[in-house]
mmCIF file of N, CA, C and O in Angstrom:
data_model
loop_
_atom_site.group_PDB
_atom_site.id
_atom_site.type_symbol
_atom_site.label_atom_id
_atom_site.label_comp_id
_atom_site.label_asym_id
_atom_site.label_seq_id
_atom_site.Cartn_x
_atom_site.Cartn_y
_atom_site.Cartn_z
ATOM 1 N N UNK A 170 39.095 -67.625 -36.200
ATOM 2 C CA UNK A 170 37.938 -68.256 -35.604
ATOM 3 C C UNK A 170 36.863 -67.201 -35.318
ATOM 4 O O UNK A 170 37.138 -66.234 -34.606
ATOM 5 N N UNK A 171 35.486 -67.382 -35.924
ATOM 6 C CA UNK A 171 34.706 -66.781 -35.345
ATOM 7 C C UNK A 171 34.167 -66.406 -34.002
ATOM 8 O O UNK A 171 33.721 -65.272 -33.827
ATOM 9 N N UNK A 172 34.180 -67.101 -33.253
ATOM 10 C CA UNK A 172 34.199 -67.092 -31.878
ATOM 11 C C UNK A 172 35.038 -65.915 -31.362
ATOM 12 O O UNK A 172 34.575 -64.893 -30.855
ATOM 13 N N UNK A 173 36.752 -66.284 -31.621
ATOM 14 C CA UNK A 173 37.338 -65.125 -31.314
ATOM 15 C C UNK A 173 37.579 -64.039 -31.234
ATOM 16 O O UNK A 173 37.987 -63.300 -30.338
ATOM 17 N N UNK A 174 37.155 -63.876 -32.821
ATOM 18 C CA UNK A 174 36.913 -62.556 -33.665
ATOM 19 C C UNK A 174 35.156 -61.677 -33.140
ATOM 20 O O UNK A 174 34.898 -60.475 -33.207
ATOM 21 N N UNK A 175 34.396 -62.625 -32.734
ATOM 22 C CA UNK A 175 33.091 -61.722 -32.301
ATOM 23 C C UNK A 175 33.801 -61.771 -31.172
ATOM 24 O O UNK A 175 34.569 -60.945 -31.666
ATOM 25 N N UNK A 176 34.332 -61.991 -29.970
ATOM 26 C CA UNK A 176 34.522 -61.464 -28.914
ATOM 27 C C UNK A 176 35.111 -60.490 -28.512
ATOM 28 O O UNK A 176 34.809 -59.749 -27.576
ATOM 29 N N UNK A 177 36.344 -60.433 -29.496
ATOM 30 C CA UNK A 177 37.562 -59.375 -29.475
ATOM 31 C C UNK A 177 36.665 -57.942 -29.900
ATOM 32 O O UNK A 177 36.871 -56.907 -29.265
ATOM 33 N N UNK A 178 35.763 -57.977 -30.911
ATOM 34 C CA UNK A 178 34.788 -56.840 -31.380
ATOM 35 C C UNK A 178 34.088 -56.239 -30.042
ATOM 36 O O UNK A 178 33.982 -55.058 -29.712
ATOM 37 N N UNK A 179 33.504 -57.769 -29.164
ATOM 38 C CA UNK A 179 32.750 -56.725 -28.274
ATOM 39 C C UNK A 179 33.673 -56.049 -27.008
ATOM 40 O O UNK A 179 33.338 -55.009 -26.441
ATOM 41 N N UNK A 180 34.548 -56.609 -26.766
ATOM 42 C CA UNK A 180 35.867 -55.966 -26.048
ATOM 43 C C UNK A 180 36.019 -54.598 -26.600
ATOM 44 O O UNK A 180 35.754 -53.536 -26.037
ATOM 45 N N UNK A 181 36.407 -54.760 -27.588
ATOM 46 C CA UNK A 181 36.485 -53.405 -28.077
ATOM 47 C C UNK A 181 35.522 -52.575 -27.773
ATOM 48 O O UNK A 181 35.763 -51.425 -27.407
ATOM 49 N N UNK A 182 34.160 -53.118 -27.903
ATOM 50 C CA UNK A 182 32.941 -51.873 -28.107
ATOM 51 C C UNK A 182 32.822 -51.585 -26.675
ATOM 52 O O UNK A 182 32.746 -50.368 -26.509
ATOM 53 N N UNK A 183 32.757 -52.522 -25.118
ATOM 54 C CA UNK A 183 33.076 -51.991 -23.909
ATOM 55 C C UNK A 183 34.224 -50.843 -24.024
ATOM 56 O O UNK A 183 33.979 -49.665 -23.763
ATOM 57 N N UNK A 184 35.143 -51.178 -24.324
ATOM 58 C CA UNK A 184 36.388 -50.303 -24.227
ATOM 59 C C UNK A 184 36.003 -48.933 -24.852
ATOM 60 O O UNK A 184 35.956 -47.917 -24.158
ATOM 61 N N UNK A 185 35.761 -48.933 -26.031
ATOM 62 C CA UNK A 185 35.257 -47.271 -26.403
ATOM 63 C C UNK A 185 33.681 -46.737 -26.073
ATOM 64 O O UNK A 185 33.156 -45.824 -26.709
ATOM 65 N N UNK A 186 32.932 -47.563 -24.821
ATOM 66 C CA UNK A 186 32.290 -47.002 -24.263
ATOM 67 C C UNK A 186 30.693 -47.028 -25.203
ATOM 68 O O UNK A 186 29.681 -46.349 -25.032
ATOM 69 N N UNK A 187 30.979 -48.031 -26.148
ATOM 70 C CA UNK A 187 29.850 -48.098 -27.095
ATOM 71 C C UNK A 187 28.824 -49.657 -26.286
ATOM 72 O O UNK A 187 27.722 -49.890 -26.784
ATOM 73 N N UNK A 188 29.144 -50.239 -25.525
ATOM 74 C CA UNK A 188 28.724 -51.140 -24.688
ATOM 75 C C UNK A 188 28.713 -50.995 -23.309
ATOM 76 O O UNK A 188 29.751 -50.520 -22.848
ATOM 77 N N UNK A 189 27.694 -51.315 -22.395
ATOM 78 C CA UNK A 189 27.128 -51.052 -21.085
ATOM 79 C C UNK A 189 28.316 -51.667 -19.873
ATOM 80 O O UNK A 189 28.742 -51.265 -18.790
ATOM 81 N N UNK A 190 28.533 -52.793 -20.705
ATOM 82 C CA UNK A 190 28.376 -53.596 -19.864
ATOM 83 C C UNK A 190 30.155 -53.313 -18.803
ATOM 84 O O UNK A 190 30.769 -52.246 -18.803
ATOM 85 N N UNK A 191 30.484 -54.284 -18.221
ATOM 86 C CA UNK A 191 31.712 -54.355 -16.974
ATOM 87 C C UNK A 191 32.486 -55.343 -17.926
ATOM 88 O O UNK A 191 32.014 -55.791 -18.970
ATOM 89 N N UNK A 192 33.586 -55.587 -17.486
ATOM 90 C CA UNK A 192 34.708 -55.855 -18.607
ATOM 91 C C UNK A 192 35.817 -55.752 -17.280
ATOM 92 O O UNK A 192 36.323 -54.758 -16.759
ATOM 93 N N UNK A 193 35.982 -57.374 -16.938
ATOM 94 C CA UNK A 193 37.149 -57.948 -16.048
ATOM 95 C C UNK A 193 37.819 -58.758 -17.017
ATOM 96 O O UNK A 193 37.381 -59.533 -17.866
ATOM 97 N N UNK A 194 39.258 -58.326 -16.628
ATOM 98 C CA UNK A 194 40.318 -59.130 -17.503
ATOM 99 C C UNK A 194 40.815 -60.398 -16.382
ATOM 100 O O UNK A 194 40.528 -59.803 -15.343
ATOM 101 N N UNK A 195 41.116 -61.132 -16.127
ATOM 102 C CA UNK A 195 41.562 -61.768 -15.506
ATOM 103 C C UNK A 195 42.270 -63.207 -15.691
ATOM 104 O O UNK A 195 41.587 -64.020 -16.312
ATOM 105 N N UNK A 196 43.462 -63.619 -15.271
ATOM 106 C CA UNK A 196 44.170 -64.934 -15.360
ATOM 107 C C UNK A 196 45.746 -64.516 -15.323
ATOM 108 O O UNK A 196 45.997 -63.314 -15.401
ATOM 109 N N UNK A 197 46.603 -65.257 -15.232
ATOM 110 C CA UNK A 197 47.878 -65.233 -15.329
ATOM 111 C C UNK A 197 48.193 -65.581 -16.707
ATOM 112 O O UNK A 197 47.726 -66.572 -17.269
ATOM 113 N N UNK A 198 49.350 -64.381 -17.476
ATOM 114 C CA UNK A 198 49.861 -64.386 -18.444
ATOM 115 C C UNK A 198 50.326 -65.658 -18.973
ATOM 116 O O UNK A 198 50.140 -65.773 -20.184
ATOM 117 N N UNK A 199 50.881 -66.647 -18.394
ATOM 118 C CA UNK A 199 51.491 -68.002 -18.339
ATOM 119 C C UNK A 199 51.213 -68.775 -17.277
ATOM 120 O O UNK A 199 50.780 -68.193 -16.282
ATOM 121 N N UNK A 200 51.356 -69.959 -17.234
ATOM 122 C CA UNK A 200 51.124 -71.047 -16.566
ATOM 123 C C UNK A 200 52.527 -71.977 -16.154
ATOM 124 O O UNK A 200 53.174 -72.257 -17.163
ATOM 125 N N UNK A 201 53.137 -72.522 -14.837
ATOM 126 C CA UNK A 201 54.286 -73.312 -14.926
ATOM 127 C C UNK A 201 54.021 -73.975 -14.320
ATOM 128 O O UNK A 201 54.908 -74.828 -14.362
ATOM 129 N N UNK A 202 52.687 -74.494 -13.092
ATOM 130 C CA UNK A 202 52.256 -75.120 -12.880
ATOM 131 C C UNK A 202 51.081 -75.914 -13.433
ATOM 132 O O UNK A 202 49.978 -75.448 -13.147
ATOM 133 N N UNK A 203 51.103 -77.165 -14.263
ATOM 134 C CA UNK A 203 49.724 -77.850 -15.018
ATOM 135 C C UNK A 203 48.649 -78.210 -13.898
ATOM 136 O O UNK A 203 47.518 -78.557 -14.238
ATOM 137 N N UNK A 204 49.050 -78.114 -12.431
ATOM 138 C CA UNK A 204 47.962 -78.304 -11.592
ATOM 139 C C UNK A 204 47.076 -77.381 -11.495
ATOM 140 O O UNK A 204 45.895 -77.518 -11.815
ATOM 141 N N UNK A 205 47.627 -76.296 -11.008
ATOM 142 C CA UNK A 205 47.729 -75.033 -10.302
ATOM 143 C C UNK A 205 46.688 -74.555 -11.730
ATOM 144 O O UNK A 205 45.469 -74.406 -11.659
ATOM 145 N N UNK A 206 47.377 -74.407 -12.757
ATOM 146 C CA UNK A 206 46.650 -74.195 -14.077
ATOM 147 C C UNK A 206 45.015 -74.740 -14.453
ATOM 148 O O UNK A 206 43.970 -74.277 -14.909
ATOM 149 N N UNK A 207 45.535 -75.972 -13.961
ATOM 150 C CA UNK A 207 44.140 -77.370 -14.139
ATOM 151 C C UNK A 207 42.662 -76.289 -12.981
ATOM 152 O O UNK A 207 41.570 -75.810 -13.288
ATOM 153 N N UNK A 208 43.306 -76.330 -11.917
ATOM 154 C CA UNK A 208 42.652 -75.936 -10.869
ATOM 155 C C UNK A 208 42.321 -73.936 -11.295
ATOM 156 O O UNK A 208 41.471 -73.268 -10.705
ATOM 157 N N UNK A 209 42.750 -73.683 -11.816
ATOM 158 C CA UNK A 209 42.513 -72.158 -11.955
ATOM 159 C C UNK A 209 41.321 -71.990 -13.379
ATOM 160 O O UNK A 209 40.505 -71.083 -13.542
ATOM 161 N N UNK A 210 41.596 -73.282 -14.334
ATOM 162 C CA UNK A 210 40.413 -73.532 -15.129
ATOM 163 C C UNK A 210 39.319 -74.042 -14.707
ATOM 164 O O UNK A 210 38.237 -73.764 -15.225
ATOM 165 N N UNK A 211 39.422 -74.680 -13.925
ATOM 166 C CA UNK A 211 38.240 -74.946 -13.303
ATOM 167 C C UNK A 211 37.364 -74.057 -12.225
ATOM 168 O O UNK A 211 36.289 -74.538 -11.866
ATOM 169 N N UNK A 212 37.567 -73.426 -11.961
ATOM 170 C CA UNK A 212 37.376 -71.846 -11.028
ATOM 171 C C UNK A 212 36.631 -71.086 -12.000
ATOM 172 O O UNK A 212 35.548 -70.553 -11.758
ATOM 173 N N UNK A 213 37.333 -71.041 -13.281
ATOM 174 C CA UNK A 213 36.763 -70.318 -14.303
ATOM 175 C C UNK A 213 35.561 -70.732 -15.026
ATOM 176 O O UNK A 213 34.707 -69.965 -15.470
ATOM 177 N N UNK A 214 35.566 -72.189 -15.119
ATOM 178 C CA UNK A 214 34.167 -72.602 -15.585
ATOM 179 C C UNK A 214 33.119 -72.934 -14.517
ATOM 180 O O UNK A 214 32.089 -73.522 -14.849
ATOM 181 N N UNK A 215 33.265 -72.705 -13.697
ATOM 182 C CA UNK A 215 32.296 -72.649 -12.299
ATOM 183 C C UNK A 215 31.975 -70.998 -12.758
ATOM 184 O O UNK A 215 30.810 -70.833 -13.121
ATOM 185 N N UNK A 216 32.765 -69.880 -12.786
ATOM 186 C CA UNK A 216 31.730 -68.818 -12.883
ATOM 187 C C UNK A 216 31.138 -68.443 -14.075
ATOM 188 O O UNK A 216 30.240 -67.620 -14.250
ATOM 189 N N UNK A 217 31.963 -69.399 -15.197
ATOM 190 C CA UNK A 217 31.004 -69.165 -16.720
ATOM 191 C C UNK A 217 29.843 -69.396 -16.493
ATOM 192 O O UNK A 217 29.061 -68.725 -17.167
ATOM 193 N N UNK A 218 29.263 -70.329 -15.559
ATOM 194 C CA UNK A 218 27.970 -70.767 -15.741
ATOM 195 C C UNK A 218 26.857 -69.404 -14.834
ATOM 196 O O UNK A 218 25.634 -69.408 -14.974
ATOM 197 N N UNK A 219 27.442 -68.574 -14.141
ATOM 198 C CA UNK A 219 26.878 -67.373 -13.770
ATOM 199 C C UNK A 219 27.049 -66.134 -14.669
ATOM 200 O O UNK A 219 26.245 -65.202 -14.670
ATOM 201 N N UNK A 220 28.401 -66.204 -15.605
ATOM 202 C CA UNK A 220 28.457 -64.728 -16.410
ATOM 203 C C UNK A 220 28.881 -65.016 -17.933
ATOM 204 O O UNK A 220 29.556 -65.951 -18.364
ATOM 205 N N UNK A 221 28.353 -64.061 -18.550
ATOM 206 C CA UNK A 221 29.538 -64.499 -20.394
ATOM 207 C C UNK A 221 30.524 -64.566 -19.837
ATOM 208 O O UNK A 221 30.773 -64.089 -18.730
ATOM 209 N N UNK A 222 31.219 -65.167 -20.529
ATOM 210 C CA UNK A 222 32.970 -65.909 -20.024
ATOM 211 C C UNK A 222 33.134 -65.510 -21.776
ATOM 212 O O UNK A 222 32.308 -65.722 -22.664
ATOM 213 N N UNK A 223 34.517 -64.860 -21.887
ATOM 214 C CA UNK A 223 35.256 -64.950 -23.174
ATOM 215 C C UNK A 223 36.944 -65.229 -22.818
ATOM 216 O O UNK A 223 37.643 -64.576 -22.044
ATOM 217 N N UNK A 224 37.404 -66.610 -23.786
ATOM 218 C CA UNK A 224 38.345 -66.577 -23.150
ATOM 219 C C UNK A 224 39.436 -66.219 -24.292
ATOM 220 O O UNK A 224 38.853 -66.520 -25.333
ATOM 221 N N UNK A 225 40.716 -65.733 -24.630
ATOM 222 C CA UNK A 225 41.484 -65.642 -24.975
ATOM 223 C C UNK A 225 42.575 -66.285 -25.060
ATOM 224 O O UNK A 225 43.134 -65.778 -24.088
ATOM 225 N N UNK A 226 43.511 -67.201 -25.576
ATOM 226 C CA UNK A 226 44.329 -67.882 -25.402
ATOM 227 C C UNK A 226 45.553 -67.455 -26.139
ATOM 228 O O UNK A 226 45.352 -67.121 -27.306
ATOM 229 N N UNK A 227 46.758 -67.396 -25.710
ATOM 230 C CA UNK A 227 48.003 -67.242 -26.522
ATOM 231 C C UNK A 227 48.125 -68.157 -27.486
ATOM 232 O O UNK A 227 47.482 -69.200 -27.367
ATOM 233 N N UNK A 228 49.292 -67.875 -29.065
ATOM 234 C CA UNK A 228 49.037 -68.728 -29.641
ATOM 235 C C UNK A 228 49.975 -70.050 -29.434
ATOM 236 O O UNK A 228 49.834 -71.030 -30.166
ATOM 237 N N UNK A 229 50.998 -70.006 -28.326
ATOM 238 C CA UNK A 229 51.517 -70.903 -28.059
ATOM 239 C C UNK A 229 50.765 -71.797 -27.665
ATOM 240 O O UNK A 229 49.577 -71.667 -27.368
ATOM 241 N N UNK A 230 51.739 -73.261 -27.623
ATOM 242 C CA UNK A 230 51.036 -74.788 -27.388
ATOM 243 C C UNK A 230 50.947 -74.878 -26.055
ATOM 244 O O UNK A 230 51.895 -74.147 -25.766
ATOM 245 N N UNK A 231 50.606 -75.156 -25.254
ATOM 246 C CA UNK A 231 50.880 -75.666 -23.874
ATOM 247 C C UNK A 231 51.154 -77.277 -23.834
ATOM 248 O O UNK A 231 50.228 -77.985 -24.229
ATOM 249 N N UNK A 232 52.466 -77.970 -23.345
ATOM 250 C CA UNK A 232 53.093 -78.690 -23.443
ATOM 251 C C UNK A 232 52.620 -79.369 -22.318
ATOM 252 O O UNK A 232 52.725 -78.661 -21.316
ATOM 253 N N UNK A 233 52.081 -80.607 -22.070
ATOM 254 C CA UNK A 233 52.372 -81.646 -20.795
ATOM 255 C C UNK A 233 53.838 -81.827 -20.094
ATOM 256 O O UNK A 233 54.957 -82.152 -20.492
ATOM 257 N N UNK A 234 53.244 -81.443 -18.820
ATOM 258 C CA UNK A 234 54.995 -82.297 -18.386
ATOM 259 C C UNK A 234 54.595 -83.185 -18.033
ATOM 260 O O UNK A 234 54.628 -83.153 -16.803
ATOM 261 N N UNK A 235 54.101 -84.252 -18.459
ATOM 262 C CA UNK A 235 53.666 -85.752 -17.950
ATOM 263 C C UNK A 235 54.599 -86.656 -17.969
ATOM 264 O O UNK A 235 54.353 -87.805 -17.603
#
């Protein structure tokens, strides 16, 4: 995915110091709560709308426990 692939580039270019900018990693590796999860995405798109947000996702499925 393009999306992914330009983001992972500019990660990189923060990281070797070829970009200005601040570079926070943040979230829990996994999820075992779908609330807790629900509610921690939503936290996150409340501050996308103040900063670039890039998000990364594992390539596993995330399963409903419904």
């Amino acid at each position: 995915d393009h999306f992914v692939e330009e983001g992972r580039k500019q990660v990189e270019a923060i990281l070797k110091r070829e970009d200005s900018r601040f570079l926070m990693v943040v979230g829990p590796c996994s999820i075992h709560n779908i609330e807790e999860g629900v509610e921690y995405a939503k936290n996150l798109a409340e501050i996308s709308k103040r900063v670039n947000l890039f998000a990364d996702f594992p390539r596993r499925a995330v399963k409903s426990h419904k």
